[in-house]
Structure formats: C-alpha cells, structure tokens
CSV table of C-alpha atoms in Angstrom, one decimal:
chain,number,residue,atom,x,y,z
T,35,VAL,CA,4.5,1.8,-4.7
T,36,ALA,CA,0.7,2.1,-3.9
T,37,LEU,CA,-1.0,3.8,-1.0
T,38,MET,CA,-4.2,1.9,-0.1
T,39,GLY,CA,-6.7,2.5,2.7
T,40,SER,CA,-10.2,3.3,3.7
T,41,THR,CA,-12.2,6.5,3.4
T,42,GLY,CA,-10.9,9.2,5.7
T,43,ALA,CA,-7.6,7.4,6.6
T,44,GLY,CA,-5.7,10.3,5.0
T,45,LYS,CA,-4.1,8.6,2.0
T,46,SER,CA,-4.2,11.7,-0.1
T,47,THR,CA,-2.7,13.9,2.7
T,48,LEU,CA,0.0,11.3,3.2
T,49,PHE,CA,0.6,11.2,-0.6
T,50,ASN,CA,1.0,15.0,-0.6
T,51,ALA,CA,3.4,14.8,2.3
T,52,LEU,CA,5.6,12.3,0.6
T,53,VAL,CA,5.6,14.2,-2.7
T,54,GLY,CA,6.2,17.5,-1.0
T,55,ALA,CA,3.4,19.3,-2.8
T,56,GLU,CA,-0.4,19.6,-2.7
T,57,VAL,CA,-1.1,17.3,-5.6
T,58,ALA,CA,-3.9,15.1,-4.5
T,59,VAL,CA,-7.2,16.9,-3.6
T,60,ALA,CA,-9.7,15.2,-1.4
T,61,GLY,CA,-13.4,15.3,-2.2
T,62,VAL,CA,-15.4,18.3,-1.0
T,63,ARG,CA,-18.3,16.5,0.5
T,64,ARG,CA,-16.6,13.2,1.3
T,65,PRO,CA,-12.9,12.5,1.7
T,66,THR,CA,-12.4,10.0,-1.2
T,67,THR,CA,-10.0,9.5,-4.1
T,68,SER,CA,-12.1,8.8,-7.2
T,69,ALA,CA,-9.2,7.8,-9.6
T,70,PRO,CA,-5.6,6.7,-9.1
T,71,LEU,CA,-3.0,9.5,-9.1
T,72,ALA,CA,0.7,8.9,-9.6
T,73,ALA,CA,3.8,10.8,-8.7
T,74,ALA,CA,7.2,10.1,-10.2
T,75,TRP,CA,10.6,11.5,-9.3
T,76,GLU,CA,11.6,11.4,-13.0
T,77,SER,CA,9.8,11.6,-16.3
T,78,SER,CA,11.0,9.0,-18.7
T,79,THR,CA,9.6,6.7,-21.4
T,80,GLU,CA,10.0,3.8,-19.0
T,81,VAL,CA,7.9,5.5,-16.3
T,82,GLN,CA,5.3,6.5,-18.9
T,83,ALA,CA,5.2,3.0,-20.2
T,84,LEU,CA,4.8,1.6,-16.7
T,85,LEU,CA,1.9,4.0,-15.9
T,86,GLY,CA,0.3,3.2,-19.3
T,87,TRP,CA,0.4,-0.5,-18.4
T,88,MET,CA,-1.1,0.2,-15.0
T,89,GLU,CA,-3.8,2.4,-16.8
T,90,VAL,CA,-3.0,5.4,-14.5
T,91,SER,CA,-3.5,8.6,-16.6
T,92,ARG,CA,-3.1,11.3,-13.9
T,93,THR,CA,0.6,11.9,-13.2
T,94,HIS,CA,2.6,14.5,-11.3
T,95,VAL,CA,6.4,14.8,-11.9
T,96,VAL,CA,8.1,15.7,-8.6
T,97,GLU,CA,10.6,18.5,-9.0
T,98,VAL,CA,13.6,18.9,-6.6
T,99,SER,CA,12.6,22.4,-5.8
T,100,THR,CA,9.1,21.4,-4.6
T,101,ALA,CA,10.3,18.3,-2.8
T,102,ALA,CA,13.2,19.8,-0.9
T,103,ASP,CA,13.2,19.3,2.8
T,104,ASP,CA,11.9,22.4,4.5
T,105,GLY,CA,12.7,21.2,8.1
T,106,SER,CA,9.1,19.9,8.7
T,107,GLY,CA,10.3,16.3,8.6
T,108,VAL,CA,8.7,15.7,5.2
T,109,PRO,CA,11.2,13.9,2.9
T,110,GLY,CA,12.2,15.3,-0.4
T,111,SER,CA,13.8,13.8,-3.5
T,112,GLU,CA,17.2,15.1,-2.3
T,113,SER,CA,17.1,12.5,0.4
T,114,ALA,CA,17.1,9.8,-2.3
T,115,ALA,CA,14.7,7.7,-0.3
T,116,LEU,CA,12.1,7.9,-2.9
T,117,ALA,CA,14.1,8.8,-6.0
T,118,ASP,CA,13.4,5.5,-7.7
T,119,VAL,CA,9.7,5.4,-6.8
T,120,VAL,CA,6.6,5.8,-8.7
T,121,LEU,CA,4.0,6.5,-6.0
T,122,VAL,CA,0.3,5.9,-6.6
T,123,ASP,CA,-2.6,7.1,-4.5
T,124,LEU,CA,-5.4,4.6,-5.0
T,125,PRO,CA,-9.2,5.0,-4.4
T,126,ASP,CA,-10.6,3.9,-1.1
T,127,HIS,CA,-11.1,0.1,-0.9
T,128,ASP,CA,-14.3,0.6,1.1
T,129,SER,CA,-15.8,3.2,-1.2
T,130,THR,CA,-19.6,3.0,-1.9
T,131,GLU,CA,-18.6,3.2,-5.5
T,132,ALA,CA,-18.1,-0.4,-6.8
T,133,ALA,CA,-15.7,0.9,-9.5
T,134,HIS,CA,-13.3,2.3,-6.9
T,135,ARG,CA,-12.8,-1.1,-5.3
T,136,ALA,CA,-12.5,-2.7,-8.7
T,137,THR,CA,-9.7,-0.2,-9.4
T,138,VAL,CA,-8.0,-1.1,-6.1
T,139,ASP,CA,-8.1,-4.8,-6.8
T,140,ARG,CA,-6.8,-4.4,-10.4
T,141,LEU,CA,-3.9,-2.2,-9.4
T,142,LEU,CA,-3.0,-4.4,-6.3
T,143,ALA,CA,-2.2,-7.1,-8.8
T,144,ARG,CA,0.3,-4.9,-10.6
T,145,VAL,CA,2.2,-2.8,-8.0
T,146,ASP,CA,5.4,-3.9,-6.4
T,147,VAL,CA,5.0,-2.5,-2.9
T,148,MET,CA,1.8,-2.1,-0.9
T,149,VAL,CA,1.5,0.7,1.8
T,150,TRP,CA,-1.7,0.2,3.8
T,151,VAL,CA,-2.8,3.5,5.4
T,152,LEU,CA,-5.1,3.1,8.4
T,153,ASP,CA,-6.5,5.5,10.9
T,154,PRO,CA,-7.1,5.2,14.7
T,155,GLN,CA,-10.9,4.9,14.2
T,156,LYS,CA,-10.9,2.0,11.7
T,157,TYR,CA,-7.5,0.3,11.9
T,158,ALA,CA,-9.2,-2.9,13.2
T,159,ASP,CA,-11.9,-2.9,10.5
T,160,ALA,CA,-12.6,-6.5,9.4
T,161,LEU,CA,-12.7,-5.5,5.7
T,162,VAL,CA,-9.1,-4.5,5.4
T,163,HIS,CA,-7.8,-7.4,7.4
T,164,GLU,CA,-10.0,-10.2,6.1
T,165,ASP,CA,-10.3,-9.1,2.5
T,166,TYR,CA,-6.8,-7.7,1.9
T,167,LEU,CA,-4.1,-8.1,4.5
T,168,ARG,CA,-4.8,-11.8,5.0
T,169,ARG,CA,-5.2,-12.3,1.2
T,170,TYR,CA,-1.7,-10.9,0.8
T,171,ALA,CA,-0.1,-12.7,3.8
T,172,ARG,CA,2.7,-14.0,1.6
T,173,HIS,CA,3.7,-10.4,0.7
T,174,GLY,CA,5.2,-9.3,3.9
T,175,GLU,CA,8.5,-8.4,2.2
T,176,VAL,CA,6.7,-5.8,0.1
T,177,THR,CA,4.1,-4.6,2.6
T,178,VAL,CA,4.2,-1.5,4.9
T,179,VAL,CA,1.4,-0.8,7.3
T,180,VAL,CA,0.8,2.8,8.5
T,181,LEU,CA,-1.2,4.1,11.4
T,182,ASN,CA,-1.9,7.7,10.2
T,183,GLN,CA,-3.3,10.6,12.3
T,184,ILE,CA,-1.4,9.6,15.5
T,185,ASP,CA,-1.2,13.3,16.3
T,186,ARG,CA,-4.9,13.0,17.3
T,187,LEU,CA,-4.0,10.6,20.1
T,188,THR,CA,-2.1,10.9,23.3
T,189,VAL,CA,1.3,9.2,23.4
T,190,ALA,CA,-0.1,6.4,25.6
T,191,ASP,CA,-3.1,5.9,23.3
T,192,ALA,CA,-0.9,5.9,20.2
T,193,ASP,CA,1.4,3.3,21.7
T,194,ALA,CA,-1.6,1.1,22.6
T,195,CYS,CA,-3.1,1.4,19.1
T,196,LEU,CA,0.2,0.5,17.5
T,197,ARG,CA,0.7,-2.5,19.7
T,198,HIS,CA,-2.8,-3.7,18.9
T,199,LEU,CA,-2.3,-3.1,15.2
T,200,ARG,CA,1.0,-4.9,15.2
T,201,ALA,CA,-0.7,-7.9,16.8
T,202,LEU,CA,-3.5,-7.8,14.2
T,203,VAL,CA,-1.1,-7.6,11.3
T,204,ALA,CA,0.9,-10.5,12.7
T,205,ALA,CA,-2.3,-12.5,13.1
T,206,ASP,CA,-3.0,-11.7,9.4
T,207,GLY,CA,0.1,-13.5,8.5
T,208,LEU,CA,2.5,-10.5,8.2
T,209,PRO,CA,4.6,-10.6,11.3
T,210,THR,CA,7.6,-9.0,9.6
T,211,ALA,CA,5.8,-6.2,7.8
T,212,PRO,CA,6.8,-2.8,9.3
T,213,VAL,CA,3.9,-1.1,11.2
T,214,LEU,CA,4.6,2.6,11.6
T,215,GLY,CA,2.9,5.4,13.4
T,216,VAL,CA,2.8,8.7,11.4
T,217,SER,CA,1.0,12.0,11.1
T,218,ALA,CA,0.9,13.3,7.5
T,219,ARG,CA,-0.2,16.7,8.7
T,220,ALA,CA,2.3,17.2,11.5
T,221,GLY,CA,5.1,15.4,9.7
T,222,GLN,CA,5.6,12.9,12.5
T,223,GLY,CA,7.1,9.6,11.4
T,224,MET,CA,7.3,10.7,7.7
T,225,THR,CA,11.1,10.3,7.4
T,226,GLU,CA,10.8,6.8,8.9
T,227,LEU,CA,8.0,5.9,6.4
T,228,ALA,CA,10.1,7.2,3.4
T,229,ASP,CA,13.1,5.2,4.6
T,230,ALA,CA,11.0,2.1,5.0
T,231,ILE,CA,9.7,2.4,1.4
T,232,GLY,CA,13.1,3.4,0.2
T,233,ALA,CA,14.6,0.3,1.8
T,234,VAL,CA,12.4,-2.0,-0.1
T,235,VAL,CA,13.1,-0.2,-3.3
T,236,ALA,CA,16.8,0.1,-2.7
T,237,SER,CA,17.2,-3.6,-2.4
T,238,ARG,CA,16.2,-3.9,-6.1
T,239,ARG,CA,14.2,-7.0,-5.1
T,240,ALA,CA,10.7,-5.5,-4.8
T,241,ALA,CA,9.5,-6.8,-8.1
T,242,LEU,CA,11.1,-10.2,-7.6
T,243,ALA,CA,9.7,-10.5,-4.1
T,244,ARG,CA,6.3,-9.5,-5.3
T,245,SER,CA,6.4,-12.1,-8.0
T,246,ALA,CA,7.6,-14.8,-5.7
T,247,ALA,CA,4.8,-14.0,-3.2
T,248,ASP,CA,2.3,-14.2,-6.0
T,249,VAL,CA,3.5,-17.6,-7.0
T,250,ALA,CA,3.5,-18.8,-3.4
T,251,THR,CA,-0.1,-17.5,-2.9
T,252,ALA,CA,-1.2,-19.3,-6.1
T,253,ALA,CA,0.5,-22.5,-4.8
T,254,ASP,CA,-1.4,-22.1,-1.5
T,255,ALA,CA,-4.7,-21.8,-3.3
T,256,LEU,CA,-3.9,-24.9,-5.4
T,257,ALA,CA,-3.0,-26.8,-2.3
T,258,ALA,CA,-6.2,-25.8,-0.5
T,259,ALA,CA,-8.2,-26.8,-3.6
T,260,ALA,CA,-6.6,-30.2,-3.8
T,261,SER,CA,-8.0,-32.7,-1.3
T,262,ASP,CA,-5.5,-34.9,0.5
T,263,SER,CA,-8.0,-37.7,0.1
T,264,ALA,CA,-8.2,-37.4,-3.7
T,265,ALA,CA,-8.4,-40.7,-5.5
T,266,ALA,CA,-5.3,-41.9,-7.2
T,267,VAL,CA,-5.2,-41.4,-11.0
T,268,ALA,CA,-4.3,-44.3,-13.2
T,269,GLY,CA,-1.3,-43.7,-15.4
T,270,ALA,CA,-0.9,-44.7,-19.0
T,271,ASP,CA,0.4,-48.1,-17.9
T,272,GLY,CA,-2.6,-48.7,-15.7
T,273,ARG,CA,-0.7,-48.2,-12.4
T,274,ALA,CA,-2.1,-45.9,-9.8
T,275,GLU,CA,-0.3,-42.5,-9.5
T,276,ALA,CA,-0.7,-39.8,-6.9
C-alpha cells in the first residue's frame, strides 16, 4: 500500500499516524520525502523479498507495543486493520527533483493499493488529477483518496471541500473510490482510513484487482491507438480481414 501526494500534503505525518511511531521525518527546509520508506507489521523473508523487488531499502518493522491504540484514534496493529500491510511512504509527485517523480512512477507500477493524500490548498491541482488519477481511472477498486489536514478547516468548509473533491475524483473516472477526510495530527478519521485500507487488503483481491486494472488500461490504450477506419489486412488466402 503506497501513500502518494504533493509536497506539504502531510504524507509522512499520515504515515507516522498509521504506523503509530515517528518513523518518517520531513525535510527541515522543505517538507519533502526524498526516498521511499516502508513499514511492515511483520518481518519475514517474503516481506524482505517484496521490498527488494520494489527497491525500497528503508524499512521499519512495527511492534505491537509501539502501534497499540492509545485512545487518540490512531489505529494500531492490534486492530488487525493493517496487520497484512506493507505501507510505503513515497516521495512527492510534484517535487522539483526529477528523480523523486521517477521513483513515484516506478513504484506506482508495482504497488497493489494506492492512497492519494491531498490537502485543502492543492486538492484540485491539475497535476495529480490529469497525470495520475485519470491515468489510473481503471483502478478504483484499489484506490483511496484522502483529504488530509481537515482540522485546519471549519466543519462547513471541510464538507464543501470533500464534496468538491468527490466530484473531481468521479470526473477522473473513479466514482467508487473512497474519498475520506482525515487529520493525521489530530487523529480525526484515521480509524476510517485504516479500515478502508484494511478492507481492500482483507478481500485478498488487491493484487488481482490491480493486475486486472492494468490489463484493462493497456486494452484502453490499444483501442485508442487503433483507428476504427484502419484498412482491412489481407489474409493468407487473399481475403480481406478486419
């Protein structure tokens, strides 16, 4: 499960809240994640092989004691919502560093579940919608969209932003993708987010759904590339074939 988003959206803070420990550290001068960081709720050869294939070298193993629910609304491993998850905090897709976006694009092709973390200031930014959400319009079954930092808004403004964001996500081709309002710092909506991620994972269909969406997306690209007015091709017997 990968957390993606723009600079300043609070991905690393959200990552820490889900993990239950201060693992990801934002940049001092600019809030940015320079390299992917993974958290796993177990340490096994299978998990290590997975992270090796993804080329993610920084890993934190979540311990029950550090992830236990302390009453703040932050989920822990005892809730079992994230027990089968390998969570990855990705660099910012809009980073000024070209290598950061390249890393995002590379890992997006390999993860099973995509969690897009947006903020009230830039949730309608064309880059995330045109370059990413629309590109993965077939992946609604394995996509979760998060409006983070809603504690900075009034209740009315938060509701308005969420309605607008849901409309934008639906227009992107993802009408069934969950769109949740959360505050990583205040703990608001974190249980719902963990449950939404856990629901995808618990179905044991995330990898299959991701693969099926990839095939459908490739088919869409082939269909778009093939002109309906293409000339018929002669078969071996000389007859015209479609």
